[in-house]
């Protein structure tokens, strides 16, 4: 395994070593098979939702258009990490180039940022549908839905480029070994030649704003939804409303519950094993679980998937 022991800057450094999941060579093949299967199932699950929404005319409404875009986002999100992880299982050196590391860094966090905004927009859509049902068709038009989708992608990809570019220009010292399966800000900042408290503070502020602004919007939307649902006189109506929101709330809980543990303080001294487990859960586990949550808790989606798959 090639180790880098001398100080380097971004112009001279060959790359980093992503340790991933260290284990004997004979253990790498089962891990490769496991994550290949997870990746394939994630692609199939989210791809099926996209195809069902495109195929079934009854699902051509904002709620499902947002869901199809969210599924496409999940495919991109898991693709930003898993293929490189699979290649690492088969690699002897486990080296990732400097440019490859920071490209993964940028796309992973940009797609994660986009997911935060999408979850907030989906909560807003549910608020309009339940709290303003008579005005919903005139407010949540196709034009507004398209603008919201485009805004989520643009905001997500413009949130972190400045700090990522700044980090890429820093000097890195030591072994260049990243005890992770992806290029993460905590391990990267730990490899810089000198402490960078201003950079750490900037990253914490941007991460906190990214997480809390959409999260507060989501909680505000669902507080209003809950108040409206509790006023529904029939138990059947309340159950239908809760069922409509339940899948989205489950996805929000899974994503935010794990992300907030990690990135409100990216340079905190988490155990590397815990870092990997939590990151693996929200970056690989939730994209796999989300299609199951949405398809099982939504009868329209379930029926569309059954017709699309011919079952």
Coordinates of C-alpha atoms in Angstrom, one line a residue:
X1 CA 0.0 0.0 0.0
X2 CA 1.4 3.4 -1.0
X3 CA 1.7 5.9 1.9
X4 CA 2.4 9.6 1.6
X5 CA 4.6 10.8 4.4
X6 CA 5.7 14.3 3.4
X7 CA 3.7 17.6 3.4
X8 CA 2.0 18.3 0.2
X9 CA -0.3 20.8 -1.3
X10 CA -3.1 20.3 -3.7
X11 CA -0.8 20.8 -6.7
X12 CA 1.7 18.1 -5.9
X13 CA -0.3 15.4 -4.0
X14 CA -1.2 12.2 -5.8
X15 CA -4.2 11.4 -3.6
X16 CA -5.6 9.9 -0.5
X17 CA -6.0 6.4 0.8
X18 CA -9.6 5.5 1.8
X19 CA -9.4 2.7 4.3
X20 CA -13.1 1.8 3.9
X21 CA -13.9 -1.3 5.9
X22 CA -10.5 -2.9 6.8
X23 CA -10.7 -6.7 6.9
X24 CA -8.7 -9.7 5.6
X25 CA -8.6 -10.0 1.8
X26 CA -11.0 -13.0 1.9
X27 CA -13.6 -10.7 3.6
X28 CA -13.5 -8.1 0.8
X29 CA -15.4 -10.3 -1.7
X30 CA -18.5 -10.9 0.6
X31 CA -18.6 -7.1 1.3
X32 CA -18.4 -6.4 -2.5
X33 CA -21.3 -8.8 -3.1
X34 CA -23.4 -7.4 -0.3
X35 CA -23.0 -3.7 -1.3
X36 CA -23.4 -4.6 -5.0
X37 CA -26.8 -6.2 -4.1
X38 CA -27.8 -3.2 -2.0
X39 CA -26.8 -0.8 -4.8
X40 CA -28.8 -2.9 -7.4
X41 CA -31.9 -3.0 -5.1
X42 CA -31.7 0.7 -4.5
X43 CA -31.5 1.4 -8.3
X44 CA -34.4 -1.0 -8.9
X45 CA -36.6 0.4 -6.1
X46 CA -36.2 4.0 -6.9
X47 CA -36.2 3.4 -10.6
X48 CA -39.5 1.6 -10.3
X49 CA -41.1 4.6 -8.6
X50 CA -39.8 6.9 -11.3
X51 CA -41.2 4.6 -14.0
X52 CA -44.5 4.1 -12.2
X53 CA -45.0 7.9 -11.9
X54 CA -44.1 8.5 -15.6
X55 CA -46.3 5.5 -16.8
X56 CA -49.5 6.1 -14.7
X57 CA -51.4 9.2 -15.7
X58 CA -53.2 9.3 -12.4
X59 CA -49.9 10.0 -10.7
X60 CA -49.1 13.1 -12.8
X61 CA -49.7 15.4 -9.8
X62 CA -47.3 17.5 -7.7
X63 CA -47.0 15.0 -4.8
X64 CA -45.9 12.2 -7.1
X65 CA -43.8 14.4 -9.4
X66 CA -41.9 15.5 -6.3
X67 CA -41.6 11.8 -5.2
X68 CA -40.2 10.8 -8.6
X69 CA -37.6 13.6 -8.5
X70 CA -36.7 12.6 -5.0
X71 CA -36.2 9.0 -6.1
X72 CA -33.9 10.2 -8.9
X73 CA -32.0 12.2 -6.3
X74 CA -31.6 9.1 -4.2
X75 CA -30.2 7.2 -7.2
X76 CA -27.6 10.0 -7.7
X77 CA -26.9 10.2 -4.0
X78 CA -26.1 6.5 -3.6
X79 CA -24.1 6.5 -6.9
X80 CA -21.8 9.2 -5.5
X81 CA -20.4 6.8 -3.0
X82 CA -21.1 3.1 -3.6
X83 CA -19.4 2.5 -7.0
X84 CA -16.1 3.9 -5.6
X85 CA -16.6 1.8 -2.5
X86 CA -17.1 -1.3 -4.6
X87 CA -13.9 -0.5 -6.6
X88 CA -12.1 -0.1 -3.3
X89 CA -13.1 -3.6 -2.2
X90 CA -11.2 -5.0 -5.3
X91 CA -8.3 -2.6 -5.0
X92 CA -4.9 -3.4 -3.4
X93 CA -3.9 0.2 -2.8
X94 CA -7.4 1.8 -2.1
X95 CA -6.0 5.1 -3.4
X96 CA -8.4 7.8 -4.6
X97 CA -7.0 10.7 -6.6
X98 CA -7.0 14.2 -5.1
X99 CA -9.4 15.4 -7.8
X100 CA -11.6 12.3 -7.4
X101 CA -11.7 12.8 -3.7
X102 CA -12.9 16.4 -3.9
X103 CA -15.4 15.6 -6.7
X104 CA -16.9 12.9 -4.5
X105 CA -16.9 15.4 -1.6
X106 CA -18.7 18.0 -3.6
X107 CA -21.3 15.7 -5.2
X108 CA -22.0 13.8 -2.0
X109 CA -22.7 17.0 0.0
X110 CA -24.5 18.8 -2.8
X111 CA -26.9 15.9 -3.3
X112 CA -27.3 15.6 0.5
X113 CA -28.1 19.4 0.6
X114 CA -30.6 18.9 -2.3
X115 CA -32.3 16.1 -0.3
X116 CA -32.8 18.5 2.7
X117 CA -34.5 21.0 0.5
X118 CA -36.6 18.4 -1.2
X119 CA -37.9 17.0 2.1
X120 CA -38.9 20.6 3.0
X121 CA -40.7 21.1 -0.3
X122 CA -42.5 17.8 0.1
X123 CA -43.7 18.8 3.6
X124 CA -45.0 22.1 2.2
X125 CA -46.9 20.2 -0.5
X126 CA -48.5 18.0 2.2
X127 CA -49.4 21.1 4.2
X128 CA -51.2 22.7 1.2
X129 CA -53.0 19.4 0.3
X130 CA -54.4 18.9 3.8
X131 CA -54.7 22.4 5.2
X132 CA -55.7 24.2 2.0
X133 CA -57.5 21.5 -0.1
X134 CA -59.7 24.0 -2.0
X135 CA -56.8 26.2 -3.0
X136 CA -54.4 23.4 -3.6
X137 CA -55.0 23.0 -7.4
X138 CA -54.6 26.7 -8.0
X139 CA -51.6 27.2 -5.7
X140 CA -49.5 24.0 -6.4
X141 CA -49.6 24.3 -10.1
X142 CA -47.3 22.5 -12.5
X143 CA -45.3 25.7 -13.0
X144 CA -44.8 26.1 -9.2
X145 CA -43.9 22.5 -8.8
X146 CA -41.3 22.7 -11.6
X147 CA -39.8 25.9 -10.0
X148 CA -39.6 24.3 -6.6
X149 CA -37.8 21.2 -8.0
X150 CA -35.3 23.3 -10.0
X151 CA -34.7 25.6 -6.9
X152 CA -33.9 22.5 -4.8
X153 CA -31.3 21.3 -7.2
X154 CA -29.8 24.8 -7.7
X155 CA -29.7 25.6 -3.9
X156 CA -28.3 22.1 -3.1
X157 CA -25.4 22.5 -5.6
X158 CA -24.6 26.1 -4.5
X159 CA -24.5 25.5 -0.8
X160 CA -21.0 24.0 -0.2
X161 CA -18.7 24.8 -3.2
X162 CA -16.9 27.7 -1.5
X163 CA -15.8 25.8 1.6
X164 CA -15.0 22.7 -0.4
X165 CA -12.8 24.8 -2.8
X166 CA -11.0 26.4 0.2
X167 CA -10.4 22.9 1.8
X168 CA -9.0 21.6 -1.5
X169 CA -6.4 24.5 -1.5
X170 CA -5.1 23.6 2.0
X171 CA -1.8 21.7 2.6
X172 CA -2.1 18.2 3.8
X173 CA 0.5 16.4 5.9
X174 CA 1.1 12.9 7.3
X175 CA 0.1 9.6 5.9
X176 CA -2.9 10.9 3.8
X177 CA -4.9 7.9 5.2
X178 CA -8.6 8.6 5.5
X179 CA -10.2 6.1 7.9
X180 CA -13.6 6.3 6.1
X181 CA -15.2 4.9 2.9
X182 CA -15.7 8.4 1.4
X183 CA -14.0 11.8 1.4
X184 CA -15.6 13.4 4.5
X185 CA -14.8 16.9 5.9
X186 CA -13.9 15.7 9.4
X187 CA -11.1 13.3 8.3
X188 CA -9.9 15.7 5.6
X189 CA -9.6 18.6 8.0
X190 CA -7.8 16.4 10.4
X191 CA -5.1 15.8 7.7
X192 CA -4.4 19.5 7.2
X193 CA -0.9 20.7 8.2
X194 CA -2.3 23.2 10.7
X195 CA -5.5 23.7 12.6
X196 CA -8.2 25.6 10.7
X197 CA -10.7 26.9 13.3
X198 CA -12.2 29.4 10.9
X199 CA -12.8 26.7 8.3
X200 CA -14.3 24.4 10.9
X201 CA -16.5 27.2 12.2
X202 CA -17.7 28.1 8.6
X203 CA -18.5 24.4 7.9
X204 CA -20.4 24.1 11.1
X205 CA -22.4 27.3 10.4
X206 CA -23.3 26.2 6.8
X207 CA -24.2 22.6 8.0
X208 CA -26.3 24.0 10.8
X209 CA -28.2 26.4 8.6
X210 CA -28.7 23.6 5.9
X211 CA -30.1 21.2 8.4
X212 CA -32.1 23.5 10.7
X213 CA -33.8 25.8 8.1
X214 CA -35.5 22.9 6.1
X215 CA -36.1 21.0 9.3
X216 CA -37.9 23.9 11.0
X217 CA -40.0 24.3 7.8
X218 CA -40.8 20.6 7.9
X219 CA -41.8 20.8 11.6
X220 CA -43.8 23.9 11.1
X221 CA -45.7 22.4 8.1
X222 CA -46.5 19.3 10.1
X223 CA -47.6 21.2 13.2
X224 CA -50.2 23.0 11.0
X225 CA -51.1 19.6 9.4
X226 CA -51.5 18.0 12.8
X227 CA -53.8 20.9 14.0
X228 CA -55.9 20.6 10.8
X229 CA -56.1 16.8 11.1
X230 CA -57.2 16.9 14.7
X231 CA -60.1 19.1 13.6
X232 CA -61.4 16.4 11.1
X233 CA -64.6 15.0 12.6
X234 CA -64.3 11.5 11.3
X235 CA -61.8 8.9 12.4
X236 CA -61.5 7.6 8.8
X237 CA -60.5 11.1 7.6
X238 CA -57.9 11.5 10.3
X239 CA -56.4 8.1 9.4
X240 CA -56.3 8.9 5.7
X241 CA -54.5 12.2 6.5
X242 CA -52.0 10.6 8.8
X243 CA -51.4 7.9 6.3
X244 CA -50.7 10.4 3.6
X245 CA -48.0 12.1 5.8
X246 CA -46.7 9.1 7.5
X247 CA -44.3 7.9 4.8
X248 CA -42.8 11.4 4.4
X249 CA -42.4 11.7 8.2
X250 CA -40.7 8.3 8.4
X251 CA -38.2 9.3 5.7
X252 CA -37.5 12.7 7.4
X253 CA -36.9 10.9 10.7
X254 CA -34.5 8.4 9.2
X255 CA -32.5 11.0 7.3
X256 CA -32.4 13.8 9.8
X257 CA -31.9 11.6 12.8
X258 CA -28.6 10.2 11.4
X259 CA -27.3 13.3 9.6
X260 CA -27.7 15.6 12.6
X261 CA -25.5 13.2 14.6
X262 CA -22.7 13.6 12.1
X263 CA -22.6 17.0 10.5
X264 CA -23.6 19.6 13.1
X265 CA -20.0 19.3 14.3
X266 CA -18.0 17.6 11.5
X267 CA -14.6 17.7 13.2
X268 CA -15.8 16.4 16.5
X269 CA -14.0 13.3 17.7
X270 CA -16.5 10.6 16.7
X271 CA -15.1 7.1 16.7
X272 CA -14.2 6.1 13.1
X273 CA -16.3 3.0 13.3
X274 CA -19.3 5.0 14.5
X275 CA -18.7 7.6 11.7
X276 CA -18.8 4.8 9.1
X277 CA -21.9 3.2 10.5
X278 CA -24.0 6.4 10.7
X279 CA -22.8 7.6 7.3
X280 CA -23.5 4.2 5.8
X281 CA -27.0 4.4 7.2
X282 CA -28.1 7.7 5.7
X283 CA -26.0 7.5 2.5
X284 CA -26.8 3.9 1.6
X285 CA -29.5 2.6 3.9
X286 CA -32.1 5.3 3.5
X287 CA -32.0 5.3 -0.3
X288 CA -32.7 1.6 -0.1
X289 CA -35.5 1.9 2.5
X290 CA -37.3 4.9 1.1
X291 CA -39.0 3.2 -1.9
X292 CA -40.3 0.5 0.4
X293 CA -41.7 3.1 2.8
X294 CA -43.4 5.1 0.1
X295 CA -44.8 2.1 -1.8
X296 CA -46.1 0.3 1.2
X297 CA -47.8 3.3 2.9
X298 CA -49.4 4.8 -0.3
X299 CA -52.1 2.8 -2.0
X300 CA -52.0 4.8 -5.2
X301 CA -48.3 4.2 -5.5
X302 CA -48.7 0.5 -4.6
X303 CA -51.3 0.0 -7.3
X304 CA -49.3 1.9 -9.9
X305 CA -46.2 -0.2 -9.1
X306 CA -48.2 -3.5 -9.3
X307 CA -49.6 -2.5 -12.7
X308 CA -46.2 -1.3 -14.0
X309 CA -44.6 -4.6 -12.8
X310 CA -47.5 -6.6 -14.2
X311 CA -48.4 -8.3 -10.9

